[in-house]
Structure formats: C-alpha cells, structure tokens
CSV table of C-alpha atoms and ligand atoms in Angstrom, one decimal:
chain,number,residue,atom,x,y,z
A,1,MET,CA,9.9,-21.1,0.2
A,2,GLU,CA,12.0,-18.6,2.6
A,3,PHE,CA,10.9,-18.1,6.5
A,4,ILE,CA,13.1,-14.5,5.6
A,5,ASP,CA,14.6,-14.0,1.8
A,6,LEU,CA,17.3,-12.6,3.0
A,7,LYS,CA,19.2,-13.8,-0.2
A,8,GLU,CA,16.6,-12.8,-2.9
A,9,GLN,CA,17.2,-8.9,-1.1
A,10,TYR,CA,20.9,-9.3,-2.1
A,11,ARG,CA,20.6,-11.2,-5.4
A,12,ARG,CA,18.5,-7.2,-5.9
A,13,TYR,CA,20.6,-4.5,-4.2
A,14,ARG,CA,24.0,-6.9,-5.3
A,15,ASP,CA,25.8,-4.0,-7.5
A,16,ASP,CA,25.4,-1.7,-4.1
A,17,ILE,CA,26.4,-3.3,-1.9
A,18,ASN,CA,29.3,-5.2,-3.7
A,19,THR,CA,30.5,-1.8,-4.6
A,20,ARG,CA,30.2,-0.6,-1.0
A,21,MET,CA,31.7,-3.4,0.2
A,22,GLN,CA,34.6,-3.2,-2.1
A,23,ALA,CA,35.0,0.2,-1.4
A,24,VAL,CA,36.0,-0.2,2.4
A,25,LEU,CA,38.3,-3.3,1.1
A,26,ASP,CA,40.0,-1.0,-0.5
A,27,HIS,CA,40.6,2.0,2.1
A,28,GLY,CA,41.6,-0.2,4.4
A,29,ARG,CA,39.8,1.7,7.6
A,30,TYR,CA,38.1,-1.7,8.9
A,31,VAL,CA,37.6,-0.4,12.4
A,32,MET,CA,35.5,3.2,12.5
A,33,GLY,CA,36.8,3.6,9.0
A,34,PRO,CA,34.4,6.1,7.7
A,35,GLU,CA,31.0,4.4,6.6
A,36,ILE,CA,30.4,4.4,10.3
A,37,THR,CA,30.1,8.5,10.5
A,38,GLU,CA,28.6,8.5,7.1
A,39,LEU,CA,25.7,5.6,8.5
A,40,GLU,CA,25.1,7.1,12.0
A,41,SER,CA,24.4,10.8,10.0
A,42,GLN,CA,22.3,9.4,7.8
A,43,LEU,CA,20.0,7.1,10.3
A,44,ALA,CA,20.3,9.6,13.2
A,45,ASP,CA,18.4,11.3,10.2
A,46,TYR,CA,16.1,8.9,9.3
A,47,VAL,CA,15.1,8.4,13.1
A,48,GLY,CA,14.8,12.1,13.8
A,49,VAL,CA,17.4,12.2,16.4
A,50,ASN,CA,19.9,14.2,17.2
A,51,HIS,CA,22.8,11.5,17.6
A,52,ALA,CA,22.7,7.8,16.5
A,53,ILE,CA,25.7,5.6,17.9
A,54,THR,CA,26.3,2.6,15.9
A,55,ALA,CA,27.4,-1.0,18.2
A,56,SER,CA,28.3,-4.2,17.8
A,57,SER,CA,24.8,-5.4,18.5
A,58,GLY,CA,21.3,-5.1,19.5
A,59,THR,CA,22.1,-6.6,22.2
A,60,ASP,CA,25.5,-4.5,23.6
A,61,SER,CA,23.5,-1.6,22.3
A,62,LEU,CA,21.3,-2.4,25.0
A,63,GLU,CA,23.9,-3.1,27.8
A,64,ILE,CA,25.8,0.4,26.4
A,65,ALA,CA,22.4,2.2,26.9
A,66,LEU,CA,22.4,1.4,30.4
A,67,ARG,CA,25.6,1.7,31.4
A,68,ALA,CA,25.6,5.0,30.5
A,69,LEU,CA,23.0,5.7,32.4
A,70,GLY,CA,24.4,4.5,35.4
A,71,ILE,CA,22.6,1.4,36.2
A,72,GLY,CA,24.0,-0.9,38.2
A,73,PRO,CA,23.9,-3.9,41.5
A,74,GLY,CA,20.4,-2.9,43.7
A,75,ASP,CA,18.7,-1.2,41.1
A,76,GLU,CA,15.3,-2.4,39.3
A,77,ILE,CA,14.4,-2.4,35.9
A,78,VAL,CA,10.8,-2.4,34.7
A,79,THR,CA,10.6,-4.2,31.3
A,80,VAL,CA,8.5,-7.7,29.7
A,81,PRO,CA,8.8,-10.8,29.8
A,82,PHE,CA,7.5,-11.9,26.5
A,83,THR,CA,10.1,-11.0,24.4
A,84,TRP,CA,13.7,-11.8,23.3
A,85,ILE,CA,16.0,-13.0,25.8
A,86,SER,CA,18.5,-9.5,25.6
A,87,THR,CA,16.1,-7.5,26.7
A,88,ALA,CA,16.1,-8.8,30.5
A,89,GLU,CA,19.9,-10.8,29.8
A,90,VAL,CA,21.7,-7.2,29.8
A,91,ILE,CA,19.7,-6.2,32.9
A,92,LEU,CA,21.3,-8.5,35.1
A,93,LEU,CA,24.7,-8.2,33.3
A,94,VAL,CA,25.3,-4.7,34.6
A,95,GLY,CA,23.8,-6.7,38.1
A,96,ALA,CA,20.2,-4.8,37.8
A,97,THR,CA,17.3,-6.9,38.2
A,98,PRO,CA,14.2,-7.3,35.7
A,99,VAL,CA,11.2,-6.7,37.2
A,100,PHE,CA,8.6,-7.6,34.5
A,101,VAL,CA,5.3,-6.6,33.7
A,102,ASP,CA,2.2,-8.1,31.9
A,103,ILE,CA,1.3,-7.6,28.4
A,104,ASP,CA,-1.5,-6.4,26.8
A,105,PRO,CA,-3.1,-9.2,24.6
A,106,VAL,CA,-4.1,-7.4,22.0
A,107,ASP,CA,-0.4,-5.8,20.1
A,108,PHE,CA,2.1,-8.1,22.4
A,109,ASN,CA,3.8,-5.2,23.8
A,110,ILE,CA,3.2,-3.9,28.2
A,111,ASP,CA,0.4,-3.4,29.4
A,112,VAL,CA,1.4,0.0,30.1
A,113,ASN,CA,-1.5,0.0,32.5
A,114,ARG,CA,0.7,-2.4,35.1
A,115,ILE,CA,3.7,-0.2,35.0
A,116,GLU,CA,3.3,2.2,37.9
A,117,ALA,CA,2.8,-0.8,40.3
A,118,ALA,CA,6.1,-2.2,39.2
A,119,ILE,CA,7.5,1.1,39.9
A,120,THR,CA,9.6,1.0,44.0
A,121,PRO,CA,11.9,3.5,45.4
A,122,ARG,CA,14.8,1.2,43.3
A,123,THR,CA,13.3,1.1,40.0
A,124,LYS,CA,16.1,3.3,37.4
A,125,ALA,CA,14.3,2.9,34.2
A,126,LEU,CA,11.6,1.6,31.9
A,127,LEU,CA,12.7,-0.7,29.2
A,128,PRO,CA,9.4,-1.6,26.9
A,129,VAL,CA,10.0,-3.2,24.3
A,130,SER,CA,8.3,-2.9,20.4
A,131,LEU,CA,7.5,-6.0,20.0
A,132,PHE,CA,7.0,-7.8,16.4
A,133,GLY,CA,7.4,-4.6,14.5
A,134,GLN,CA,5.0,-2.0,16.6
A,135,MET,CA,5.6,0.5,18.9
A,136,PRO,CA,3.6,0.5,22.1
A,137,ASP,CA,1.9,3.5,23.7
A,138,TYR,CA,5.0,5.6,24.3
A,139,ASP,CA,2.9,9.1,25.0
A,140,ARG,CA,1.4,6.9,28.5
A,141,ILE,CA,5.2,5.5,29.2
A,142,ASN,CA,6.7,8.9,29.1
A,143,ALA,CA,3.8,10.4,31.0
A,144,ILE,CA,4.9,7.5,34.1
A,145,ALA,CA,8.4,7.6,33.9
A,146,ALA,CA,8.3,11.5,33.8
A,147,ARG,CA,6.4,11.8,37.3
A,148,TYR,CA,8.9,9.3,38.5
A,149,ASN,CA,11.9,11.1,36.8
A,150,LEU,CA,12.8,8.0,35.1
A,151,PRO,CA,14.8,7.4,31.8
A,152,VAL,CA,12.5,5.3,29.2
A,153,ILE,CA,14.7,2.8,27.0
A,154,GLU,CA,13.0,1.2,24.1
A,155,ASP,CA,13.9,-1.8,22.5
A,156,GLY,CA,13.7,-1.4,18.9
A,157,ALA,CA,15.1,-4.7,18.2
A,158,GLN,CA,12.0,-5.7,16.2
A,159,SER,CA,10.5,-2.5,15.4
A,160,PHE,CA,13.1,0.1,13.4
A,161,GLY,CA,11.3,1.5,10.6
A,162,ALA,CA,7.5,1.6,12.5
A,163,THR,CA,5.8,4.8,13.4
A,164,ARG,CA,3.6,5.9,15.8
A,165,ASN,CA,1.4,9.2,15.6
A,166,GLY,CA,4.3,10.1,12.6
A,167,ARG,CA,6.9,9.5,14.8
A,168,ARG,CA,9.8,7.0,14.4
A,169,SER,CA,10.2,3.9,16.4
A,170,CYS,CA,13.6,4.6,18.5
A,171,GLY,CA,13.4,7.8,18.3
A,172,VAL,CA,10.5,8.5,21.2
A,173,THR,CA,12.4,8.0,24.2
A,174,THR,CA,15.1,8.9,26.1
A,175,VAL,CA,17.4,6.0,24.1
A,176,GLY,CA,16.2,3.8,21.3
A,177,SER,CA,18.3,0.8,20.6
A,178,THR,CA,17.7,-1.3,17.6
A,179,SER,CA,19.5,-4.7,16.1
A,180,PHE,CA,21.2,-4.7,13.0
A,181,PHE,CA,21.1,-8.6,12.9
A,182,PRO,CA,20.6,-10.0,9.5
A,183,ALA,CA,16.9,-11.1,9.9
A,184,LYS,CA,15.7,-7.8,11.7
A,185,PRO,CA,13.7,-4.8,9.5
A,186,LEU,CA,17.4,-3.4,8.7
A,187,GLY,CA,19.7,-5.9,8.4
A,188,CYS,CA,23.4,-6.3,7.7
A,189,TYR,CA,25.2,-9.7,7.2
A,190,GLY,CA,26.3,-10.2,10.7
A,191,ASP,CA,25.7,-8.3,14.1
A,192,GLY,CA,25.2,-4.9,14.8
A,193,GLY,CA,22.9,-2.7,16.3
A,194,ALA,CA,22.3,1.2,17.3
A,195,LEU,CA,21.4,4.0,19.7
A,196,PHE,CA,19.6,6.6,19.3
A,197,THR,CA,19.3,9.7,21.5
A,198,ASN,CA,18.8,13.9,22.0
A,199,ASP,CA,20.5,13.7,25.1
A,200,ASP,CA,24.3,14.7,24.1
A,201,THR,CA,25.8,14.3,27.5
A,202,LEU,CA,24.1,10.5,27.9
A,203,ALA,CA,25.3,10.4,23.6
A,204,GLU,CA,28.8,11.4,24.3
A,205,GLY,CA,28.6,8.5,27.4
A,206,MET,CA,27.5,5.8,24.5
A,207,ARG,CA,30.2,6.4,22.4
A,208,ALA,CA,32.6,6.4,25.1
A,209,ILE,CA,31.2,3.2,26.9
A,210,ARG,CA,31.0,1.6,23.0
A,211,ASN,CA,35.2,2.2,22.4
A,212,HIS,CA,36.6,0.8,25.4
A,213,GLY,CA,35.5,4.3,27.9
A,214,GLY,CA,37.4,6.7,25.7
A,215,LEU,CA,37.0,9.2,22.9
A,216,GLN,CA,40.4,10.2,22.6
A,217,ARG,CA,43.0,7.4,21.9
A,218,HIS,CA,44.8,6.4,25.2
A,219,HIS,CA,42.8,8.4,27.2
A,220,HIS,CA,39.8,6.3,29.1
A,221,THR,CA,37.2,7.5,31.8
A,222,CYS,CA,35.5,5.5,32.2
A,223,VAL,CA,34.7,1.3,32.0
A,224,GLY,CA,33.7,0.1,28.3
A,225,MET,CA,33.8,-2.2,25.9
A,226,ASN,CA,35.3,-3.1,22.1
A,227,GLY,CA,31.7,-2.6,21.5
A,228,ARG,CA,31.7,-0.9,17.8
A,229,PHE,CA,30.2,-1.6,14.3
A,230,ASP,CA,31.9,-3.4,11.8
A,231,THR,CA,32.8,-1.2,8.7
A,232,LEU,CA,32.4,-3.4,6.2
A,233,GLN,CA,28.6,-4.1,8.0
A,234,ALA,CA,28.2,-0.1,8.0
A,235,ALA,CA,28.5,-0.2,4.3
A,236,VAL,CA,25.9,-2.8,4.1
A,237,LEU,CA,23.7,-0.9,5.4
A,238,LEU,CA,24.6,2.4,3.7
A,239,ALA,CA,23.8,0.5,0.3
A,240,LYS,CA,20.5,-1.3,1.7
A,241,LEU,CA,19.4,2.2,3.4
A,242,PRO,CA,18.1,3.8,0.3
A,243,HIS,CA,15.7,1.2,0.0
A,244,PHE,CA,14.5,0.6,3.2
A,245,ASP,CA,11.3,2.6,3.3
A,246,ARG,CA,10.4,0.7,0.1
A,247,GLU,CA,11.0,-2.4,1.9
A,248,VAL,CA,8.6,-1.2,5.0
A,249,LYS,CA,6.1,0.2,2.5
A,250,SER,CA,6.1,-3.5,1.6
A,251,ARG,CA,6.1,-5.1,4.2
A,252,ALA,CA,3.0,-3.0,5.7
A,253,ALA,CA,1.3,-3.9,2.6
A,254,LEU,CA,2.2,-8.0,2.7
A,255,GLY,CA,1.1,-7.8,6.9
A,256,ALA,CA,-2.4,-6.1,6.2
A,257,ARG,CA,-2.9,-8.6,3.0
A,258,TYR,CA,-2.2,-11.6,5.6
A,259,SER,CA,-4.9,-10.1,8.0
A,260,ASP,CA,-7.2,-9.6,5.2
A,261,ARG,CA,-7.0,-12.9,4.0
A,262,LEU,CA,-6.9,-14.8,7.0
A,263,ALA,CA,-10.1,-12.9,7.6
A,264,ALA,CA,-10.2,-13.9,11.2
A,265,GLY,CA,-8.9,-10.4,12.7
A,266,THR,CA,-10.1,-10.4,16.4
A,267,GLN,CA,-9.1,-9.1,19.7
A,268,ALA,CA,-9.9,-11.8,21.4
A,269,PRO,CA,-7.0,-14.5,22.6
A,270,ALA,CA,-7.2,-17.5,19.8
A,271,MET,CA,-10.2,-20.4,19.8
A,272,ALA,CA,-10.7,-23.9,18.8
A,273,GLY,CA,-10.8,-23.6,14.9
A,274,ARG,CA,-9.6,-19.6,14.9
A,275,ILE,CA,-7.4,-17.9,14.1
A,276,GLY,CA,-5.8,-14.1,16.1
A,277,THR,CA,-4.0,-12.5,13.3
A,278,PRO,CA,-1.9,-8.9,14.5
A,279,VAL,CA,-4.0,-5.8,15.3
A,280,VAL,CA,-2.3,-2.5,14.7
A,281,GLN,CA,-2.9,0.4,17.2
A,282,PRO,CA,-4.5,3.3,16.4
A,283,GLY,CA,-1.8,5.8,14.9
A,284,ASN,CA,0.7,3.0,14.3
A,285,THR,CA,2.5,1.3,11.0
A,286,HIS,CA,3.6,-2.4,11.7
A,287,VAL,CA,6.6,-3.1,10.0
A,288,TYR,CA,6.3,-7.0,11.0
A,289,ALA,CA,9.4,-8.1,12.4
A,290,GLN,CA,7.6,-11.0,12.6
A,291,TYR,CA,4.1,-11.5,11.3
A,292,THR,CA,2.8,-13.4,14.3
A,293,ILE,CA,-0.7,-14.8,14.6
A,294,ARG,CA,-2.4,-16.7,17.5
A,295,VAL,CA,-4.1,-20.2,17.1
A,296,ALA,CA,-5.3,-22.8,19.8
A,297,ASP,CA,-2.8,-25.4,18.5
A,298,ARG,CA,0.1,-24.0,17.3
A,299,ASP,CA,2.7,-26.5,17.3
A,300,GLU,CA,-0.1,-28.6,15.3
A,301,LEU,CA,-0.1,-25.8,12.8
A,302,GLY,CA,3.6,-25.8,12.5
A,303,ALA,CA,3.5,-29.2,11.1
A,304,LYS,CA,1.4,-29.4,9.1
A,305,LEU,CA,2.5,-26.1,7.1
A,306,LYS,CA,5.9,-28.0,7.5
A,307,GLN,CA,4.9,-30.4,5.6
A,308,SER,CA,3.4,-28.5,3.0
A,309,GLY,CA,7.3,-26.9,2.4
A,310,ILE,CA,6.3,-23.9,4.5
A,311,PRO,CA,8.5,-22.6,7.2
A,312,THR,CA,7.2,-21.0,10.9
A,313,ALA,CA,9.1,-19.9,13.7
A,314,VAL,CA,7.6,-19.6,17.2
A,315,TYR,CA,8.7,-16.3,19.0
A,316,TYR,CA,8.9,-17.4,21.7
A,317,PRO,CA,7.6,-20.5,23.4
A,318,LYS,CA,8.7,-20.0,26.9
A,319,CYS,CA,8.4,-16.0,29.2
A,320,LEU,CA,11.8,-15.0,30.4
A,321,HIS,CA,10.6,-15.1,34.1
A,322,GLU,CA,10.1,-19.4,33.1
A,323,GLN,CA,13.6,-19.0,31.8
A,324,PRO,CA,16.3,-20.5,34.2
A,325,VAL,CA,18.4,-18.0,34.1
A,326,PHE,CA,15.7,-15.6,35.6
A,327,LYS,CA,15.0,-17.8,38.8
A,328,ASP,CA,16.3,-15.4,41.1
A,329,CYS,CA,14.4,-12.7,39.8
A,330,GLY,CA,11.5,-13.7,42.5
A,331,ASN,CA,8.6,-14.6,40.1
A,332,ASN,CA,6.3,-18.0,39.5
A,333,VAL,CA,5.0,-19.7,36.9
A,334,GLY,CA,1.1,-18.0,36.6
A,335,ASP,CA,2.5,-14.7,38.0
A,336,PHE,CA,2.3,-13.2,34.0
A,337,PRO,CA,-0.9,-15.3,32.5
A,338,VAL,CA,-1.2,-12.8,29.3
A,339,SER,CA,2.6,-12.9,28.3
A,340,GLU,CA,2.3,-17.2,29.2
A,341,GLN,CA,-0.8,-17.6,27.2
A,342,ALA,CA,0.8,-15.9,24.3
A,343,ALA,CA,3.5,-17.8,24.9
A,344,ARG,CA,1.2,-21.5,24.4
A,345,GLU,CA,-0.3,-20.2,21.0
A,346,VAL,CA,1.8,-18.2,18.8
A,347,ILE,CA,3.2,-18.7,15.9
A,348,SER,CA,5.1,-16.4,13.3
A,349,LEU,CA,4.6,-16.7,9.2
A,350,PRO,CA,7.0,-16.2,6.3
A,351,MET,CA,6.9,-12.6,6.2
A,352,HIS,CA,9.6,-10.3,4.1
A,353,PRO,CA,9.4,-7.3,1.6
A,354,PHE,CA,9.9,-10.0,-2.0
A,355,LEU,CA,7.4,-12.4,-0.3
A,356,THR,CA,4.9,-12.7,-3.2
A,357,GLU,CA,1.0,-13.0,-4.0
A,358,SER,CA,0.7,-16.6,-4.5
A,359,ASP,CA,3.3,-17.7,-2.0
A,360,GLN,CA,1.2,-15.6,0.7
A,361,ASP,CA,-1.8,-17.0,-1.0
A,362,LYS,CA,-0.4,-20.8,-0.9
A,363,ILE,CA,-0.1,-20.0,3.1
A,364,VAL,CA,-3.1,-18.6,3.8
A,365,ALA,CA,-4.5,-21.6,2.1
A,366,ALA,CA,-2.5,-24.0,4.2
A,367,VAL,CA,-3.2,-22.5,7.4
A,368,LYS,CA,-7.3,-22.4,6.8
A,369,GLN,CA,-6.5,-25.7,5.9
A,370,ALA,CA,-4.9,-27.3,9.0
A,371,VAL,CA,-6.4,-25.2,11.7
A,372,ASP,CA,-10.6,-25.6,9.9
A,373,SER,CA,-9.2,-29.3,9.6
B,401,PLP,C1,17.2,-9.3,18.3
B,401,PLP,C2,16.8,-8.8,19.1
B,401,PLP,C3,17.6,-8.4,20.7
B,401,PLP,C4,18.6,-8.2,20.0
B,401,PLP,O1,19.8,-7.8,18.9
B,401,PLP,P1,20.8,-9.1,18.7
B,401,PLP,O2,21.8,-7.8,17.3
B,401,PLP,O3,21.0,-10.1,18.2
B,401,PLP,O4,21.8,-8.8,19.9
B,401,PLP,C5,17.2,-7.5,21.3
B,401,PLP,N1,16.0,-7.4,22.0
B,401,PLP,C6,14.7,-8.0,20.5
B,401,PLP,C7,13.1,-7.5,21.4
B,401,PLP,C8,15.3,-8.4,20.3
B,401,PLP,O5,14.0,-9.0,18.8
C-alpha cells in the first residue's frame, strides 16, 4: 500500500503524459516553451483569476510574491507556526520577520480571531495557509486586511482545487500561491508552483522577478531570480489537468468515507481511545492533500499501522517557533498551545484519488483496532 500512489496515476494517464512530454522533447523549447503560456492560461481559468504565473516551486512562488509586494527588512508578516517550513522560511529569506498566530483546533488553519492582535505598524502582509486541503475564512481575513490596508497571500500549496463558498483556493486573496510538488493535489514530476492574482501590476512584477527581474530580454528592472517552471513539467500538468476535477471529487468522497467509517467525528482534541477526524467547515470543499486525524498516542498508532503494512506520515511533528532557525523571532515553547498540541497528536493516513475502498476499509479497521487496544 502506498501513502500517495503516484505510479498508479501515471499508469492511468500514461499516454497523455508521454505524448505531451514527447512534444516538448521534439520542439526543443525547454525553458519557457509554449506549454508554459498554455498551462498558465488554463490555470488562470481554473482558479478564476486574470493572471497565473508558474514558478520553479511553491517555495519560490511565495518568495516571488513577497518580493513583488516589496517586503523586506524591518517588515512583519502574520502567519501560522503549524505549517510546512516554506511558509515562514521565505519571510526570513527576504529579511522580514514572521509573526506567528495560533491555529484553530477544529481545522488546523489560522485562528482568525487572533489575527488583529498580531498586527503592528510594521505588519506588511497576512500569509495564512490553507492547511491539509481546506481554506480558512478568507472573507473575514480579507476584511481584517482591508481595515489595515494589508495584502493577503494565501499559501494554497495543499489546497489547490478546494473551494470556499464556491470560490477556488488561490483566487480569493491579493495573491494565491500553490505548489506542484509531486505529492500535492496537482503534482508534476519534479518541483513547481504557481501564483495567482487579479492585480495587473502585481502580476507584471511577479513575472519579472521570476525571470531575473526582466520582462524583456537583456532589460532588468529589479532584482529577480531564476524562478521559472520547466516546460517539461508544464507538459505533465497539461496532461493531468483534464483529470483533476474527477480526482478532486474522488478525494472528497474518500475523505468523507474515511470520516464516516472512523465514526469518531469530534471537534474536541483527541482523548484516549478516540479518533479526531477532520472537520470540513461550512461552505468548504476539502481536497485532503492530507487526511489527518488526531489521536492521543500517534507514535504508537503509527508504529502499529506500520506493522500492518500501512504507511503513515506526521505533518508536522514540530511547530515552526520550536525550530532553531526561528529562534530569534522572539517566541517560546508554550506560546502557541493549540499548534503545539496539534504537533503532538496529528497523524496522516494514506490518501490519493486511487485509494480503493477495500484498502481504505483495511486502514480503518487497523486504526480502530490500534486505538482501542
Ligand atoms: C509543499 C508546501 C510548500 C512548498 O512547496 P514546494 O513546491 O515544495 O516548494 C509551501 N507551503 C506549504 C504549506 C506546503 O505544504
């Protein structure tokens, strides 16, 4: 059993993927070839925004967004401590400081009620994450941002394809950023990412930064980077995109089926012998980049599942404010108790669009047996 079965996905779309990749190998425009523009146009339509800008990774795309917004030394960015390192790493990388806000215990996303208290005169942007595959309440987040005249960057690396009140992830804030790392909901066969916006000026700035600070050849207007997405990877995504809606539906159905079968849907933190299943917030669809449960002893559960041949993963065993790289940000262990408890209790089960119901039943039975024994 695979945690995420990428080989099965390739087996199913093999002809489309091979044909698309072969076309690139034949035309030879390996950097910024025609597939890039074709993909960007399809991605913009999919998300429902005017501009999609592909990038070399979901980390680089976040950095490009921060740079394009002019964020640098002395600036503060409000974000969460319970996320993948990239979210806050890029803040340090541009010389700014992450200001962490604790998460909501129900959906693991930023606790919107705590955002305002974290805003200071130095705050230059809000950077919430749509963790595990569902979005936080961006209506409220955008309203707070508007009061302080701040841009909002959605880290939608795990939520591509998710919706909130019918609007797609990456299309509801000043900028949306996603990742095409192979294991993400829409993955290529290497590193990749994309940025989304309706702001023409910002789009132009991000396009320039992605390509050494220049929109025209040999004319560099700002400090940029080599942040381009590979044409071959764009070909892979062009072959996968037509299947994506079906995969998103399959993920949602499998996630709901997991929760139903695990039958312990509780919004309270996990208690001994109980399983906390994901809660899909009202108005949301969830793409389950991770199907993450809470249990009192997740290391023991992981070990028992491993014995039954069931792979699991822990996202994330340590909060960012506990990581040595963020030690100078002024936080202490204990500052973000909801995040710290999540880091102790979470464990993710196998999840991908091709998970069979019989494998899922095996996983459910093994989880229940392990937790009850
Ligand atoms: C994966 C991920 C990223 C970074 O994406 P890469 O493409 O791997 O650089 C950023 N933020 C979150 C929340 C992620 O899960």
